[in-house]
Amino acid sequence: MKTFAFPPGYIDMQRFGLIDAILGRRSRRFFMGAEIPDGIFAYKSRHEAVPLSELEKLLVVMACGGNSSWHYMIYRAARYAPYLSNYACAAGGRTFPSSAGFHTSRTFFTDDEGVYLLDARDTPAFAERDEDGSLEPDVLLEVLQHHVRKLEDGRLILPPEVPYVEAHNTWVVNHPGTLLVIPVGDLAQHTLLNLCYMLQNGLVASDDINRKSIPGIEKFKDIVDVNNCWPLTFVEQMSLAELTAELSTSCYAGALTLQAMGLGGWMFNGIDPFSILGASGNPAVPGLRFRYDMDERWPYPNPTGLEGVMEGFCPPHYPDMRAAVEAICEKKFGPGGPFNPQTPGPWKNSAKVRSAAEVHTESFRECVAFQAQYIRDTFGKFPATTPSIFAVVYLQAHHLDLEFYDTFYKPGAYLSTHAQHMTRWHPEGD
């Protein structure tokens, strides 16, 4: 792994204020090497594209998807007290929140050199906090390097043209010199975890699309009120909204970090989500190369996973939904899981805390799997109405062309960190 010589800009970044980052955040799109060929902002950069250094790249990626020591858990629910809430699916915390600690997304990224995965979703803490609660970024960065996996050489094959990229982004997205961060969510996993959450809180799903209860659900009346239902469409809409919040806050953490580092860029959703995953239908535009399926019942292709990299918690990556439920339980209660007493943690008696959650019983698992399998059998996919794998928001980072802003904007269009970036981060012109 690379040992970094930290430039002066690294110290500037650590001293940069949170309020300055929040108030200073803007979408700053025009990068060194860019061109807007026409219109009121027609301009061609005098500079060659300048890729981010390895340190800059990893710092942005760490902000978007890095580990921030241990997840602290959800403590109590009146319905099943005194047991500890067992919603979480990962023991480690990350730089952004996730509903009930589900953490069902992974962080992909691409630059001129390759396509990568930050494989840190299911890791334990990268480091323990100091007594004052702080973490050392350079320590986290050193560990993070071990969790970066190169998937292929060269920039992601996603041409900056319609229909793969929206028309207003073709001049700027995924061009040479830029870093594109792509959080990808497992919506199948997230929806399964919500079915677990519902059952633990006395709810089951109903099929409001076909206007009926799930046939046979009454056999679980000894563990749940089978008439206490949430409609399937609501469950899936809620899961989609929760996962979208996870992906968005991942990118927002990165966007704030851009201000502290003096990098240009912005968070956005102007890329076709199916094309970026690999479901464009054009073999020449493979995107991230996720497997996808088609069915006349569905309005769009359904990505399900990338073998050996990110496999959705649904068939064909599992033989059936019961197997997917068992895999969820293994993540929760098995080795390294948040509710395994052998997993370390931040508490004075971490084994006692992690043992305080109730392990999902056989009947609990069967009830969740029964609902999930009905959805899969009825609609041909899981979830029924949303993609199994989901991407919607991205972060791009690049070196800002200050001359563009000096030409068109009043003073104040960029921060002092942007003005000083090249001298503070690249003092020798590297």
Coordinates of C-alpha atoms in Angstrom, one line a residue:
M1 CA 0.0 0.0 0.0
K2 CA 1.1 3.6 -0.7
T3 CA 2.5 5.7 2.1
F4 CA 1.6 9.3 1.5
A5 CA 3.6 12.5 1.9
F6 CA 0.8 14.8 3.0
P7 CA 0.9 18.2 1.4
P8 CA 0.0 21.5 3.1
G9 CA -3.5 21.2 1.8
Y10 CA -4.2 18.1 3.9
I11 CA -3.7 20.2 7.0
D12 CA -5.9 22.9 5.6
M13 CA -8.6 20.3 5.0
Q14 CA -8.5 19.2 8.6
R15 CA -8.8 22.7 9.9
F16 CA -11.7 23.7 7.6
G17 CA -14.9 24.5 9.4
L18 CA -18.1 22.5 9.1
I19 CA -20.2 25.7 8.7
D20 CA -17.9 26.9 6.0
A21 CA -18.4 23.6 4.2
I22 CA -22.2 23.8 4.5
L23 CA -22.5 27.4 3.5
G24 CA -19.8 27.1 0.9
R25 CA -21.2 24.1 -0.9
R26 CA -22.1 24.8 -4.5
S27 CA -22.1 22.7 -7.7
R28 CA -18.9 23.8 -9.4
R29 CA -18.9 22.0 -12.6
F30 CA -16.3 23.6 -14.9
F31 CA -13.0 21.7 -14.6
M32 CA -9.6 22.1 -16.1
G33 CA -9.7 20.7 -19.6
A34 CA -13.5 21.3 -20.0
E35 CA -15.4 23.0 -22.8
I36 CA -18.9 24.4 -23.2
P37 CA -19.2 24.8 -27.0
D38 CA -22.1 27.2 -27.2
G39 CA -24.5 29.4 -25.3
I40 CA -24.1 32.1 -22.7
F41 CA -21.4 30.2 -20.9
A42 CA -19.4 29.2 -24.0
Y43 CA -15.8 28.7 -22.9
K44 CA -12.9 26.4 -23.6
S45 CA -10.3 25.8 -20.9
R46 CA -6.7 26.7 -21.6
H47 CA -5.5 23.9 -19.4
E48 CA -5.1 20.2 -19.8
A49 CA -7.2 17.9 -17.6
V50 CA -5.5 17.3 -14.3
P51 CA -6.5 14.0 -12.7
L52 CA -6.9 13.8 -8.9
S53 CA -3.8 12.5 -7.1
E54 CA -4.1 9.1 -5.4
L55 CA -4.4 10.9 -2.0
E56 CA -7.1 13.2 -3.3
K57 CA -9.0 10.4 -4.8
L58 CA -8.9 8.2 -1.7
L59 CA -9.9 11.1 0.6
V60 CA -13.0 11.8 -1.5
V61 CA -13.9 8.1 -1.6
M62 CA -13.4 7.8 2.1
A63 CA -15.8 10.7 2.7
C64 CA -18.4 9.0 0.5
G65 CA -18.1 5.5 1.8
G66 CA -15.5 5.1 4.5
N67 CA -15.7 3.5 7.9
S68 CA -16.1 5.7 11.0
S69 CA -15.4 3.1 13.7
W70 CA -18.3 1.2 15.3
H71 CA -22.1 1.5 14.8
Y72 CA -23.7 2.4 18.1
M73 CA -27.0 0.5 17.6
I74 CA -30.6 1.3 18.3
Y75 CA -31.3 0.7 22.0
R76 CA -34.9 0.0 22.8
A77 CA -38.4 -0.7 21.5
A78 CA -41.3 -1.0 23.9
R79 CA -42.8 -3.9 21.9
Y80 CA -40.0 -6.3 22.5
A81 CA -38.2 -4.9 25.6
P82 CA -35.9 -5.8 27.2
Y83 CA -34.2 -7.1 24.1
L84 CA -31.9 -4.8 22.2
S85 CA -33.2 -3.8 18.8
N86 CA -31.7 -6.1 16.2
Y87 CA -32.4 -4.2 13.0
A88 CA -28.7 -3.4 12.0
C89 CA -26.9 -5.4 9.4
A90 CA -23.4 -4.3 10.0
A91 CA -21.2 -3.8 13.1
G92 CA -19.1 -1.0 11.6
G93 CA -20.3 2.6 11.2
R94 CA -19.8 4.6 8.0
T95 CA -19.5 8.3 7.1
F96 CA -23.2 8.5 6.3
P97 CA -26.4 7.2 8.0
S98 CA -28.6 4.3 7.0
S99 CA -32.1 3.5 8.1
A100 CA -32.0 1.4 11.2
G101 CA -28.3 0.6 10.5
F102 CA -29.3 -1.5 7.5
H103 CA -26.3 -0.3 5.4
T104 CA -27.2 -2.0 2.1
S105 CA -25.1 0.1 -0.3
R106 CA -21.6 -0.3 -1.7
T107 CA -19.3 2.4 -3.1
F108 CA -17.9 2.1 -6.7
F109 CA -15.8 4.7 -8.3
T110 CA -13.9 5.3 -11.6
D111 CA -11.2 7.5 -13.0
D112 CA -8.8 7.4 -15.9
E113 CA -7.0 4.5 -14.4
G114 CA -9.8 2.1 -13.7
V115 CA -13.1 1.0 -12.1
Y116 CA -13.0 0.2 -8.4
L117 CA -15.0 -1.0 -5.5
L118 CA -14.5 0.3 -1.9
D119 CA -15.3 -3.0 -0.2
A120 CA -16.0 -1.6 3.3
R121 CA -19.7 -2.1 3.9
D122 CA -19.4 -5.1 6.1
T123 CA -16.1 -4.4 7.8
P124 CA -15.5 -3.9 11.5
A125 CA -14.2 -0.6 12.8
F126 CA -11.1 0.7 10.9
A127 CA -9.9 2.2 14.2
E128 CA -11.0 2.9 17.7
R129 CA -11.8 6.4 18.7
D130 CA -9.5 8.3 21.0
E131 CA -10.8 9.3 24.5
D132 CA -12.0 12.6 23.1
G133 CA -14.0 10.8 20.5
S134 CA -11.7 11.7 17.6
L135 CA -10.4 9.6 14.7
E136 CA -7.2 10.2 12.8
P137 CA -7.9 10.5 9.1
D138 CA -4.5 9.2 8.1
V139 CA -5.0 6.0 10.1
L140 CA -8.4 5.5 8.5
L141 CA -6.9 6.2 5.1
E142 CA -4.2 3.6 5.6
V143 CA -6.8 0.9 6.4
L144 CA -9.1 2.0 3.6
Q145 CA -6.4 1.3 1.0
H146 CA -6.7 -2.4 1.9
H147 CA -10.4 -2.4 1.0
V148 CA -10.1 -0.8 -2.4
R149 CA -10.6 -3.5 -5.1
K150 CA -9.8 -2.8 -8.8
L151 CA -12.4 -4.3 -11.0
E152 CA -11.0 -3.4 -14.4
D153 CA -8.5 -1.1 -16.1
G154 CA -9.6 2.2 -17.7
R155 CA -12.5 4.5 -17.1
L156 CA -16.0 3.2 -16.8
I157 CA -17.4 2.6 -20.3
L158 CA -20.3 5.0 -20.1
P159 CA -20.1 7.5 -23.0
P160 CA -21.0 11.1 -22.0
E161 CA -23.9 11.2 -24.5
V162 CA -27.6 10.8 -24.6
P163 CA -29.3 8.4 -23.6
Y164 CA -26.6 7.2 -21.2
V165 CA -26.0 10.7 -19.6
E166 CA -28.7 13.4 -19.5
A167 CA -28.3 16.1 -22.1
H168 CA -27.2 18.8 -19.7
N169 CA -24.4 16.7 -18.3
T170 CA -22.8 15.4 -21.5
W171 CA -20.1 18.1 -21.6
V172 CA -19.0 17.4 -18.0
V173 CA -19.7 13.9 -16.6
N174 CA -17.1 11.1 -16.7
H175 CA -14.6 13.0 -18.8
P176 CA -10.8 12.5 -18.6
G177 CA -9.4 13.9 -15.4
T178 CA -12.6 13.5 -13.4
L179 CA -13.4 11.1 -10.5
L180 CA -16.9 9.7 -10.5
V181 CA -18.2 8.1 -7.3
I182 CA -21.1 5.7 -7.7
P183 CA -23.0 4.5 -4.6
V184 CA -25.0 1.4 -5.4
G185 CA -27.8 0.0 -3.2
D186 CA -29.1 -3.5 -2.7
L187 CA -32.8 -2.8 -2.7
A188 CA -33.6 -6.5 -2.4
Q189 CA -31.6 -6.7 0.9
H190 CA -33.1 -3.4 2.1
T191 CA -36.7 -4.6 1.4
L192 CA -36.0 -7.9 3.2
L193 CA -34.7 -6.1 6.2
N194 CA -37.8 -4.0 6.2
L195 CA -39.9 -7.2 6.2
C196 CA -37.9 -8.3 9.3
Y197 CA -38.5 -4.9 10.9
M198 CA -42.2 -5.1 10.2
L199 CA -42.6 -8.5 11.7
Q200 CA -40.6 -7.6 14.8
N201 CA -43.1 -4.7 15.2
G202 CA -46.2 -6.8 14.6
L203 CA -46.8 -6.2 10.8
V204 CA -47.0 -8.3 7.7
A205 CA -47.3 -7.2 4.0
S206 CA -50.5 -7.4 2.0
D207 CA -50.7 -7.5 -1.8
D208 CA -52.5 -4.3 -2.6
I209 CA -51.7 -4.6 -6.3
N210 CA -53.9 -7.7 -6.5
R211 CA -56.1 -6.5 -3.6
K212 CA -55.7 -9.5 -1.3
S213 CA -53.8 -10.8 1.6
I214 CA -50.8 -13.0 1.0
P215 CA -52.4 -16.4 0.6
G216 CA -51.5 -18.7 3.5
I217 CA -50.2 -15.9 5.8
E218 CA -52.7 -17.0 8.4
K219 CA -50.5 -19.9 9.4
F220 CA -48.3 -17.4 11.2
K221 CA -51.1 -16.0 13.4
D222 CA -49.4 -17.4 16.4
I223 CA -46.5 -14.9 16.1
V224 CA -48.1 -11.9 14.4
D225 CA -51.5 -10.3 13.9
V226 CA -51.9 -11.2 10.2
N227 CA -54.6 -8.5 9.8
N228 CA -52.2 -5.8 10.8
C229 CA -50.7 -5.0 7.3
W230 CA -48.7 -2.6 5.4
P231 CA -49.5 -2.6 1.6
L232 CA -46.7 -4.0 -0.5
T233 CA -46.4 -0.9 -2.6
F234 CA -45.9 1.2 0.5
V235 CA -43.3 -1.2 1.9
E236 CA -41.4 -1.0 -1.4
Q237 CA -41.8 2.8 -1.8
M238 CA -40.6 3.3 1.8
S239 CA -37.6 1.0 1.2
L240 CA -36.7 2.9 -2.0
A241 CA -37.0 6.2 -0.2
E242 CA -34.8 5.0 2.7
L243 CA -32.2 3.6 0.4
T244 CA -32.2 6.8 -1.7
A245 CA -31.5 8.8 1.5
E246 CA -28.6 6.5 2.2
L247 CA -27.1 7.0 -1.3
S248 CA -27.7 10.7 -1.2
T249 CA -26.1 11.3 2.2
S250 CA -23.1 9.3 1.1
C251 CA -22.7 11.8 -1.8
Y252 CA -23.4 14.8 0.4
A253 CA -20.6 13.8 2.8
G254 CA -18.4 13.8 -0.3
A255 CA -19.7 17.1 -1.5
L256 CA -18.9 18.8 1.8
T257 CA -15.4 17.3 1.7
L258 CA -14.8 18.9 -1.8
Q259 CA -15.2 22.3 -0.2
A260 CA -12.6 21.5 2.5
M261 CA -10.2 20.2 -0.1
G262 CA -10.8 22.9 -2.7
L263 CA -11.9 20.5 -5.4
G264 CA -14.7 21.2 -7.9
G265 CA -17.6 18.9 -8.4
W266 CA -21.1 18.2 -7.3
M267 CA -23.7 15.6 -6.5
F268 CA -26.3 14.8 -9.1
N269 CA -28.6 12.2 -10.6
G270 CA -28.2 13.0 -14.3
I271 CA -27.0 9.6 -15.4
D272 CA -29.3 6.9 -16.6
P273 CA -29.4 4.4 -13.7
F274 CA -29.8 1.4 -15.8
S275 CA -26.9 2.3 -18.1
I276 CA -24.5 2.9 -15.3
L277 CA -25.3 -0.5 -13.8
G278 CA -25.0 -2.3 -17.1
A279 CA -28.6 -2.6 -18.3
S280 CA -28.4 -0.1 -21.2
G281 CA -29.2 -2.9 -23.7
N282 CA -26.1 -1.8 -25.7
P283 CA -23.2 -4.3 -25.4
A284 CA -20.8 -1.4 -26.2
V285 CA -21.9 0.4 -23.1
P286 CA -21.4 -2.2 -20.3
G287 CA -21.3 0.3 -17.4
L288 CA -20.6 -1.6 -14.2
R289 CA -21.5 -4.9 -15.9
F290 CA -24.2 -5.9 -13.5
R291 CA -26.4 -8.9 -14.5
Y292 CA -29.9 -7.9 -15.4
D293 CA -33.1 -9.7 -16.5
M294 CA -36.1 -8.7 -18.7
D295 CA -39.7 -9.7 -18.4
E296 CA -42.8 -8.6 -20.3
R297 CA -44.5 -7.8 -16.9
W298 CA -41.8 -5.2 -16.0
P299 CA -41.5 -1.7 -17.4
Y300 CA -37.7 -1.7 -17.2
P301 CA -34.8 -4.2 -16.9
N302 CA -34.0 -5.5 -13.4
P303 CA -30.3 -5.5 -12.4
T304 CA -29.7 -8.1 -9.7
G305 CA -25.9 -8.1 -9.0
L306 CA -22.3 -8.5 -10.1
E307 CA -21.0 -11.9 -9.4
G308 CA -18.4 -12.0 -6.7
V309 CA -18.6 -8.3 -6.2
M310 CA -22.1 -7.3 -5.2
E311 CA -24.8 -9.9 -5.4
G312 CA -28.4 -8.9 -4.6
F313 CA -30.2 -10.8 -1.8
C314 CA -32.6 -12.5 -4.3
P315 CA -32.5 -15.1 -7.1
P316 CA -30.5 -15.9 -9.2
H317 CA -27.8 -15.1 -6.6
Y318 CA -29.7 -17.2 -4.0
P319 CA -31.7 -20.3 -4.9
D320 CA -34.8 -18.9 -3.3
M321 CA -35.9 -16.2 -0.9
R322 CA -35.5 -18.5 2.2
A323 CA -31.8 -18.8 1.4
A324 CA -31.6 -15.0 1.1
V325 CA -33.3 -14.6 4.5
E326 CA -30.8 -17.1 6.0
A327 CA -28.0 -15.0 4.5
I328 CA -29.4 -11.9 6.1
C329 CA -29.5 -13.6 9.5
E330 CA -25.9 -14.8 9.1
K331 CA -24.9 -11.2 8.5
K332 CA -26.7 -10.1 11.6
F333 CA -25.9 -13.0 14.0
G334 CA -22.9 -14.8 12.5
P335 CA -19.2 -14.1 12.9
G336 CA -18.4 -10.4 12.6
G337 CA -22.1 -9.6 12.7
P338 CA -23.5 -6.8 14.9
F339 CA -25.3 -9.2 17.2
N340 CA -22.5 -11.8 17.6
P341 CA -21.0 -11.7 21.1
Q342 CA -17.5 -12.3 19.6
T343 CA -17.6 -9.1 17.6
P344 CA -15.7 -6.3 19.3
G345 CA -17.4 -3.0 19.9
P346 CA -17.3 0.4 21.6
W347 CA -18.9 -0.6 24.9
K348 CA -17.3 -1.4 28.2
N349 CA -18.9 -4.9 27.9
S350 CA -19.4 -5.3 24.2
A351 CA -20.1 -9.1 24.4
K352 CA -23.0 -8.4 26.8
V353 CA -24.4 -5.7 24.6
R354 CA -24.2 -7.7 21.4
S355 CA -25.8 -10.7 23.2
A356 CA -28.8 -8.7 24.3
A357 CA -30.6 -8.9 20.9
E358 CA -33.0 -11.7 20.2
V359 CA -31.8 -14.1 17.5
H360 CA -34.5 -14.5 14.8
T361 CA -36.4 -17.7 15.5
E362 CA -37.2 -20.4 12.9
S363 CA -40.8 -19.3 12.7
F364 CA -39.7 -15.6 12.3
R365 CA -37.4 -16.5 9.4
E366 CA -40.1 -18.7 7.8
C367 CA -42.6 -15.9 8.0
V368 CA -40.3 -13.3 6.4
A369 CA -39.3 -15.8 3.7
F370 CA -42.9 -16.8 3.0
Q371 CA -43.8 -13.2 2.2
A372 CA -40.7 -12.6 0.2
Q373 CA -41.2 -15.8 -1.8
Y374 CA -44.8 -14.9 -2.6
I375 CA -43.6 -11.5 -4.0
R376 CA -40.9 -13.2 -6.1
D377 CA -43.3 -15.9 -7.4
T378 CA -46.2 -13.5 -8.1
F379 CA -44.2 -10.7 -9.8
G380 CA -41.2 -12.6 -11.1
K381 CA -38.7 -10.5 -9.1
F382 CA -37.9 -9.3 -5.7
P383 CA -38.8 -6.5 -4.9
A384 CA -42.0 -6.5 -7.0
T385 CA -42.2 -2.9 -8.1
T386 CA -38.7 -1.5 -7.7
P387 CA -35.3 -2.6 -9.0
S388 CA -33.4 -5.3 -7.1
I389 CA -30.2 -3.2 -7.4
F390 CA -30.5 0.6 -7.4
A391 CA -28.4 3.6 -8.3
V392 CA -29.7 7.2 -8.5
V393 CA -27.2 9.8 -7.2
Y394 CA -23.5 10.3 -7.8
L395 CA -20.6 12.5 -6.9
Q396 CA -18.1 13.9 -9.4
A397 CA -14.8 15.5 -8.2
H398 CA -12.4 17.4 -10.4
H399 CA -9.8 20.2 -10.4
L400 CA -11.6 23.5 -10.9
D401 CA -10.8 25.9 -13.7
L402 CA -10.8 29.2 -11.8
E403 CA -10.5 31.2 -15.0
F404 CA -14.0 30.2 -16.1
Y405 CA -15.4 31.5 -12.9
D406 CA -13.3 34.7 -13.0
T407 CA -14.7 35.3 -16.5
F408 CA -18.4 34.9 -15.8
Y409 CA -18.9 35.4 -12.0
K410 CA -18.4 38.1 -9.5
P411 CA -15.8 37.6 -6.8
G412 CA -16.8 34.9 -4.3
A413 CA -17.9 32.2 -6.8
Y414 CA -15.3 29.9 -5.2
L415 CA -13.8 29.5 -1.8
S416 CA -10.2 30.2 -0.7
T417 CA -9.6 26.5 -0.7
H418 CA -10.3 26.4 -4.4
A419 CA -8.2 29.5 -5.0
Q420 CA -5.2 27.9 -3.2
H421 CA -5.7 24.3 -4.2
M422 CA -3.0 23.8 -6.8
T423 CA -0.3 25.5 -4.6
R424 CA -1.4 23.7 -1.4
W425 CA -2.1 20.2 -2.8
H426 CA 0.3 20.2 -5.7
P427 CA 3.2 22.4 -4.6
E428 CA 5.6 20.8 -7.0
G429 CA 3.2 20.8 -9.9
D430 CA 2.6 17.0 -9.8

